[in-house]
XYZ file of C-alpha atoms in Angstrom:
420
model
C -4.269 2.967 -20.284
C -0.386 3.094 -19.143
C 1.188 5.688 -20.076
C 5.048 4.768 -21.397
C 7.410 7.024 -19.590
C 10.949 7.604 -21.057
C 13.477 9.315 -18.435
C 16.176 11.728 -19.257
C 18.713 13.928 -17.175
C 18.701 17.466 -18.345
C 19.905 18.633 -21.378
C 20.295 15.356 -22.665
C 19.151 14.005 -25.732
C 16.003 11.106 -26.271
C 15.056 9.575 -29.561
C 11.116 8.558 -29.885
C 9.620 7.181 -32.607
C 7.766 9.210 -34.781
C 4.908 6.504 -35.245
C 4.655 7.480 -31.234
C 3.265 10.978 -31.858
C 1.404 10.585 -34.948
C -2.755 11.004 -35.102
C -4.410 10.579 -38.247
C -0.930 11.518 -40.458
C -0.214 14.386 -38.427
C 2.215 14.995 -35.348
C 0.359 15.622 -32.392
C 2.007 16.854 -29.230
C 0.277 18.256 -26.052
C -0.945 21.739 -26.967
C -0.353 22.672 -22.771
C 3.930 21.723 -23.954
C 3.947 22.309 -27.572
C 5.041 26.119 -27.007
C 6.222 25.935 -23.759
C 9.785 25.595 -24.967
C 9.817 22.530 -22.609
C 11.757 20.689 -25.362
C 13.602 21.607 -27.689
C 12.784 19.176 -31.156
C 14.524 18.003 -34.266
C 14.340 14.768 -36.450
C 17.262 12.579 -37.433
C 16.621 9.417 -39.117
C 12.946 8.693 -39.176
C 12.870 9.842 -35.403
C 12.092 12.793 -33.635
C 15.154 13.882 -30.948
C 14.371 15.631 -28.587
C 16.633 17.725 -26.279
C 16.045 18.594 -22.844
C 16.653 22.199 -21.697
C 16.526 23.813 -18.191
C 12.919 22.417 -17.415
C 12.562 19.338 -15.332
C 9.580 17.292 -14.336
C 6.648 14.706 -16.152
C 6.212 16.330 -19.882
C 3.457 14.918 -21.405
C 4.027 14.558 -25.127
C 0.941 12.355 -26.125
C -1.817 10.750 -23.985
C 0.550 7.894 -24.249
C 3.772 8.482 -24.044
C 5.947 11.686 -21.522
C 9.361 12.545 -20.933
C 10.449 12.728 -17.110
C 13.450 14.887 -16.935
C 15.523 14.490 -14.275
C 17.447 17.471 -12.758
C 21.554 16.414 -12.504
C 20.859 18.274 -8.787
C 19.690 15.785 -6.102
C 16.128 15.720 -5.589
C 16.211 17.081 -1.740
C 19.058 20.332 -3.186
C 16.266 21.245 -5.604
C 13.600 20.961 -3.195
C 15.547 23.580 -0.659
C 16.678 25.632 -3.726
C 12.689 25.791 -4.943
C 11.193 26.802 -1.151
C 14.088 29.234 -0.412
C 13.482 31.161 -3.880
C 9.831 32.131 -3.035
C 9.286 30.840 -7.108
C 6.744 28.925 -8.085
C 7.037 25.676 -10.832
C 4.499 25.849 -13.350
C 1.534 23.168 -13.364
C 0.123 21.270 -16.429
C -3.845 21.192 -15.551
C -5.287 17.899 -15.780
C -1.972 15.798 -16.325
C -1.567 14.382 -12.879
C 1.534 12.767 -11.658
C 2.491 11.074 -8.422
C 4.117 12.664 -5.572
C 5.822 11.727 -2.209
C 2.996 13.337 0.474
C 6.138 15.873 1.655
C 5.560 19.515 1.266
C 7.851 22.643 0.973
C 6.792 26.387 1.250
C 5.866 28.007 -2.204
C 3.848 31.331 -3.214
C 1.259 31.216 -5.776
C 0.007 28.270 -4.885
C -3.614 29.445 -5.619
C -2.310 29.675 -9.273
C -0.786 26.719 -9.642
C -3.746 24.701 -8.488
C -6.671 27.328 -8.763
C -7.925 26.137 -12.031
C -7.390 22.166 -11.027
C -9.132 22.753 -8.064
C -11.952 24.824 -9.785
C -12.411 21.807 -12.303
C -12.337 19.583 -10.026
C -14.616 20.920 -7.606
C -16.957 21.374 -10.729
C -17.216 17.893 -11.447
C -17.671 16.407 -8.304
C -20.560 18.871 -7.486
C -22.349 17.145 -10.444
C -22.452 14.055 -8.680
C -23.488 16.042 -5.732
C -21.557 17.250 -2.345
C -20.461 14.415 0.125
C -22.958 13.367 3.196
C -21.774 11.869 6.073
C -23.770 11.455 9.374
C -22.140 13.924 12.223
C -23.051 14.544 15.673
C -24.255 17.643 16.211
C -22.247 20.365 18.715
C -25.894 20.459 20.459
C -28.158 17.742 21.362
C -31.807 17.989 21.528
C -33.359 16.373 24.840
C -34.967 12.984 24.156
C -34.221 13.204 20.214
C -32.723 10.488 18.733
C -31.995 6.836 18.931
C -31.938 5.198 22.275
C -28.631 3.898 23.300
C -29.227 1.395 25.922
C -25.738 0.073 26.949
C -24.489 3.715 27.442
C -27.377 4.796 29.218
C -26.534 1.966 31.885
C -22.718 2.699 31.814
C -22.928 6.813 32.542
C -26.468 6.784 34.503
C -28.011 3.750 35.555
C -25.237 2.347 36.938
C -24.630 5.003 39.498
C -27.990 5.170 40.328
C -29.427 7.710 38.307
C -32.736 6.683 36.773
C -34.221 9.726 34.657
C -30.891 10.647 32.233
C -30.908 8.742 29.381
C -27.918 8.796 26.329
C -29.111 9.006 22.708
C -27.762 9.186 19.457
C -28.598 12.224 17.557
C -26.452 11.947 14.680
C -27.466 13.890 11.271
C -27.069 13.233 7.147
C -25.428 16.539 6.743
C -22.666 17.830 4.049
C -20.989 19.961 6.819
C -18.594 17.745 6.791
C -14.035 18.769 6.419
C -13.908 17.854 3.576
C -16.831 20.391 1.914
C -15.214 22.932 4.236
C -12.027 22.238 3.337
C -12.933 22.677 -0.455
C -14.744 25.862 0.080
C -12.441 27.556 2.122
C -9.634 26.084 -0.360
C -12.185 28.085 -3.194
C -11.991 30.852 -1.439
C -8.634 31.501 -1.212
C -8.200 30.825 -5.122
C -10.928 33.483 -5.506
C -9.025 36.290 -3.193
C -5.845 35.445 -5.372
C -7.204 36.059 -8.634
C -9.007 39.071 -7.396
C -5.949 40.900 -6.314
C -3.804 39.685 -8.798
C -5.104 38.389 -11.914
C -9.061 39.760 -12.024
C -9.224 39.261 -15.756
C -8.119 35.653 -15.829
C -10.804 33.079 -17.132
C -9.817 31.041 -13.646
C -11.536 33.650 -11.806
C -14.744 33.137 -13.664
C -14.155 29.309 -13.119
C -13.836 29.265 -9.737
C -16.680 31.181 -8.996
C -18.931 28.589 -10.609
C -17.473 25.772 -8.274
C -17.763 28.295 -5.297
C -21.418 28.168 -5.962
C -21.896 24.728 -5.685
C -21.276 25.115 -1.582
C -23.207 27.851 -0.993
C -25.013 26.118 1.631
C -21.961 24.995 3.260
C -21.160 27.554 5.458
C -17.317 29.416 6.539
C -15.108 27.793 8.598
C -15.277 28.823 12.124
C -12.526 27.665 13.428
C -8.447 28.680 12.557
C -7.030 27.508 9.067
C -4.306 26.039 10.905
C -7.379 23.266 12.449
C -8.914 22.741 9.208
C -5.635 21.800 7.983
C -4.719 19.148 10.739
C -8.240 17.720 10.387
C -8.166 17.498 6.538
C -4.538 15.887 7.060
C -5.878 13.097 9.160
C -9.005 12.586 6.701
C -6.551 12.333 4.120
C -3.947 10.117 5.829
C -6.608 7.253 5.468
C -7.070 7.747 1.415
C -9.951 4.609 1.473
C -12.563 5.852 3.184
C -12.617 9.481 0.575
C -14.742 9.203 -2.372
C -12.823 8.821 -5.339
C -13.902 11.721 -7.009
C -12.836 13.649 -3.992
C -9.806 12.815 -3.600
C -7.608 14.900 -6.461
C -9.606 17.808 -5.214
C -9.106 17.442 -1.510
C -5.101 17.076 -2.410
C -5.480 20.289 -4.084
C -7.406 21.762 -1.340
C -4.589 21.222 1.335
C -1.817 22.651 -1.048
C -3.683 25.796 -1.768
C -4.638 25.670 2.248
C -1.238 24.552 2.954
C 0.845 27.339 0.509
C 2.783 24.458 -0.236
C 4.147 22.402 -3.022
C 4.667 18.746 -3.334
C 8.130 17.771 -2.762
C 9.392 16.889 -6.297
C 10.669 13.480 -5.555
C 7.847 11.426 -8.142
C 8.178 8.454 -6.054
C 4.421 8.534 -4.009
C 0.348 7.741 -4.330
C -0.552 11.348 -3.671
C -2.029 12.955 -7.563
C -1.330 16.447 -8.458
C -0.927 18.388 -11.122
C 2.483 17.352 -12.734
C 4.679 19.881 -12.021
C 7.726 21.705 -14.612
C 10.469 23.283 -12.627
C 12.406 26.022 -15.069
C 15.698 25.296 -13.081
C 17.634 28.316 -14.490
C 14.566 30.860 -13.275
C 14.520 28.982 -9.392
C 18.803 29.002 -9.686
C 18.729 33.000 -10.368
C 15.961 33.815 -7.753
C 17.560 31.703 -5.031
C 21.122 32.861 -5.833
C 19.425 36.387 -5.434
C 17.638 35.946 -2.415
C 20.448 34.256 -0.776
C 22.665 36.774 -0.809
C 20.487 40.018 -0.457
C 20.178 38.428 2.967
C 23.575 37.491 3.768
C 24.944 40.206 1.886
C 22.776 42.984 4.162
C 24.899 43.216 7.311
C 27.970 44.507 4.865
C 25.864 47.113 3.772
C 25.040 46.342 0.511
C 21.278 45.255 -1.142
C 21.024 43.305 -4.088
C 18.417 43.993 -6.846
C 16.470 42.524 -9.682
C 17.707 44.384 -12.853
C 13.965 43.411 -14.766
C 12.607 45.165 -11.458
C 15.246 47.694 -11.687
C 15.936 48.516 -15.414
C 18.395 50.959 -16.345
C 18.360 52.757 -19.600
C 20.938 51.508 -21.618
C 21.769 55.073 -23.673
C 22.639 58.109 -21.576
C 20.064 59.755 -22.930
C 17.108 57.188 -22.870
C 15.428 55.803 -25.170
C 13.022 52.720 -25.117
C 16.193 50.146 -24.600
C 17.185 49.045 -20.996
C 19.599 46.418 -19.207
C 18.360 44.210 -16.946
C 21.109 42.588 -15.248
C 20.264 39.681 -13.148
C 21.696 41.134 -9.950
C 22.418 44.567 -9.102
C 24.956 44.977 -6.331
C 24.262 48.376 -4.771
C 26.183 50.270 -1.010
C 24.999 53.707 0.159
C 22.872 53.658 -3.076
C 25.349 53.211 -5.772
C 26.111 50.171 -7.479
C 29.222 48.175 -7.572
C 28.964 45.489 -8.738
C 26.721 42.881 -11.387
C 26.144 39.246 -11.287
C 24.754 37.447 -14.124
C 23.246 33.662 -13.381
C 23.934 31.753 -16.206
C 22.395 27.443 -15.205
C 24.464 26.408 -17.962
C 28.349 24.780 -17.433
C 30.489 27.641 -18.699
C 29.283 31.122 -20.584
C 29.363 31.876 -24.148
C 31.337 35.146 -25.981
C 28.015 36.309 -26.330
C 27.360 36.367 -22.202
C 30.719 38.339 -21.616
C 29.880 41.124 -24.029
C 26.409 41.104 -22.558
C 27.373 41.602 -18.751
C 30.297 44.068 -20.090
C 27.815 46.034 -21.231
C 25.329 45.479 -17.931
C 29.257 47.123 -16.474
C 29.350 50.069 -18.935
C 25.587 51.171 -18.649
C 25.967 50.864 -14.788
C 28.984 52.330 -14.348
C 30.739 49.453 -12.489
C 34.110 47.784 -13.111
C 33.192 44.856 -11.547
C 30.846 41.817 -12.235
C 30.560 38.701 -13.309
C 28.719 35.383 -13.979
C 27.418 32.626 -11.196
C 26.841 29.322 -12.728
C 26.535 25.800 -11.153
C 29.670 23.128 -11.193
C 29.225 20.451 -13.799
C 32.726 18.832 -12.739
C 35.590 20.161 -11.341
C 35.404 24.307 -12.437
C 36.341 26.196 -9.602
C 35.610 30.006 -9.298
C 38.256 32.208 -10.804
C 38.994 35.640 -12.250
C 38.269 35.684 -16.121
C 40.339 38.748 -16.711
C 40.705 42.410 -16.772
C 39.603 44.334 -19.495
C 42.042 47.457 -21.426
C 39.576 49.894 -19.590
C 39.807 48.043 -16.489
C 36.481 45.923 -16.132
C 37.087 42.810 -14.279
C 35.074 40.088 -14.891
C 34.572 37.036 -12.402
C 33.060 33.337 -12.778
C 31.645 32.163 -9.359
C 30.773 28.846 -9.022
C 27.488 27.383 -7.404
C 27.662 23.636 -5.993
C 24.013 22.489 -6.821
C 24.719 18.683 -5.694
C 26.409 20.053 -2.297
C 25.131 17.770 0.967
C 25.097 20.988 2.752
C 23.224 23.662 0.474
C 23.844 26.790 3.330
C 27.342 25.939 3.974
C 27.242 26.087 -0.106
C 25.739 29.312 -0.543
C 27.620 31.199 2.425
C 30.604 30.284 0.414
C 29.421 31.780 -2.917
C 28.164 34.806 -0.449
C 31.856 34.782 0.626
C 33.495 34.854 -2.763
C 31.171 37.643 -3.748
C 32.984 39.790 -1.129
C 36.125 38.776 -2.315
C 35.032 39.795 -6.042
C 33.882 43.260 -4.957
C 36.908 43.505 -3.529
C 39.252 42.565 -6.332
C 40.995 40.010 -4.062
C 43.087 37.378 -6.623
C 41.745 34.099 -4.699
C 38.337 32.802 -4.154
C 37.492 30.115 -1.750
């Protein structure tokens, strides 16, 4: 069955028809979206509006009809700003999408595609494990099926009458792509176990693990198995169907890589939600802890790094989204807000990230949506000076973009009028 696809650009509105998402009288959305906060929903004249927010990607609503939301950043900015934040998207099990065969760096990746791979591993074990005939690494003497013509071409022909060639291939399931699937396993199973040992995934996976017990480990480097499961899977029509989502998930989880979110491609995976405004912060973050260092200063994350919000604590905290710290002090705050300008509500909130900190300076960073430039906001009675620092999402040259924002940071700590 098709499924009817309506695209959007981020928070943007789309109208569907309520007949559309209706199952015996009642509205029935996808229980893996309906409390996601994915969408936000409201209805206006017999049809259900829905808004985008700061999640982009394939939403399934029904088993017939999903939203693709389009981020207003260019596919390839996204891409960079997704790898360099070391943040992973979130993956809707069993709603697969198509992707371009391009990967980028992610962590996690056993979590985004540990359950998938677990279910899908499950499934195809029922059927039983692939078979393909492979030459063994040592031949038997005299075993096996004559081969006349090469027998002639390596012996007889130079004169050699007693060596003989023979074929001694075997119906084995030692074959890449069971290794590739166990090892794959594997790895899901060492991720859970360090991280999340009471998830039901763990369990799951465990199960499928069993299914290749008589497979045994890869001998070889990961770095092999990958290059030999790329080839296998760079001719998609000789895998068996049922292998094929699996072994996709196998090389990501192998790989520690994500799809490239460009939707255009044959390769399945688990459709994929990007929360923009979590990758924006984390990259903005990362970015300029790093470019930040050589000036002396290290940048924190204030929900790694709470700070009690009443002198003389208490169970409230601030967690400002960027601590600004030199010779273990802070000076400074930066709030990432993926929205096009900040609300009343945001100033009083980073004024008081200022007061609890004990800073006079901070600010907001928030992407252009037309022609904002970064400026001062202004200087409070008590002296607090608050900054918004623009971020060009769309720029064709994301470092050059980023070392400027890194530059105008300097200029903000240092109460200079101008920013570049």
């Amino acid at each position: 069955m098709a499924i009817e696809i309506v695209e959007c650009q981020e928070f943007s509105e789309i109208s569907i028809r309520l007949s559309s998402l209706m199952r015996n009288g009642e509205i029935q959305i996808d229980p893996r979206v309906a409390a996601k906060g994915y969408l936000s929903t409201a209805f206006r004249r017999g049809q259900v509006v829905l808004r985008t927010t700061k999640f982009v990607g394939l939403i399934p609503l029904t088993p017939e009809i999903s939203v693709r939301v389009v981020p207003r950043a260019p596919i390839r900015n996204l891409s960079y700003m997704l790898a360099r934040s070391q943040k992973a998207p979130t993956a809707i099990a069993g709603f697969a999408r198509g992707y371009n065969s391009k990967f980028v760096r992610a962590d996690n990746v056993e979590r985004l595609f540990g359950q998938t791979l677990a279910e899908q591993c499950a499934a195809l074990s029922v059927r039983g494990l692939i078979k393909r005939y492979e030459r063994p690494e040592m031949k038997t003497p005299w075993r096996g099926r004559f081969l006349a013509a090469e027998t002639v071409r390596r012996h007889a022909s130079r004169g050699v009458r007693y060596r003989h060639e023979f074929d001694q291939s075997v119906l084995t399931d030692r074959t890449i792509e069971n290794f590739a699937l166990k090892e794959a396993l594997g790895l899901v199973v060492n991720w859970y176990q360090r991280n999340e040992r009471g998830s039901p995934v763990l369990l799951h996976t465990r199960r499928a693990l069993a299914a290749f017990e008589n497979i045994p480990s890869w001998r070889f480097s990961q770095q092999d198995l990958l290059r030999k499961l790329g080839i296998l899977l760079s001719g998609q029509s000789n895998i068996r169907p049922d292998y094929a989502g699996a072994l996709w998930s196998a090389y990501a989880v192998l790989d520690g890589a994500i799809p490239d979110l460009n939707s255009r491609g044959s390769l399945r995976l688990d459709s994929l939600i990007v929360d923009v405004s979590e990758i924006f912060e984390a990259y903005l973050r990362r970015e300029l802890s790093i470019r930040l260092a050589d000036d002396g200063y290290r940048v924190f994350d204030g929900w790694k790094k709470p700070h009690p919000f009443f002198a003389d604590g208490g169970a409230y905290s601030v967690h400002p989204d960027m601590i600004i710290e030199r010779d273990g002090a802070p000076v400074a705050v930066l709030d990432a807000k993926y929205k096009p300008d900040v609300s009343e509500q945001d100033r009083y909130e980073v004024l008081s990230f200022m007061d609890v900190m004990g800073v006079q300076i901070g600010g907001f960073a928030c992407p252009v949506a037309g022609l904002e430039e970064s400026k001062v906001m202004g200087t409070t009675s008590s002296g607090k000076r608050l900054s918004n620092l623009r971020v060009d999402l769309a720029a064709n040259d994301p470092q050059a973009e980023i070392d400027r924002f890194a530059d105008n940071v300097r200029r903000m700590i240092a109460e200079r009028p101008e920013f570049v």
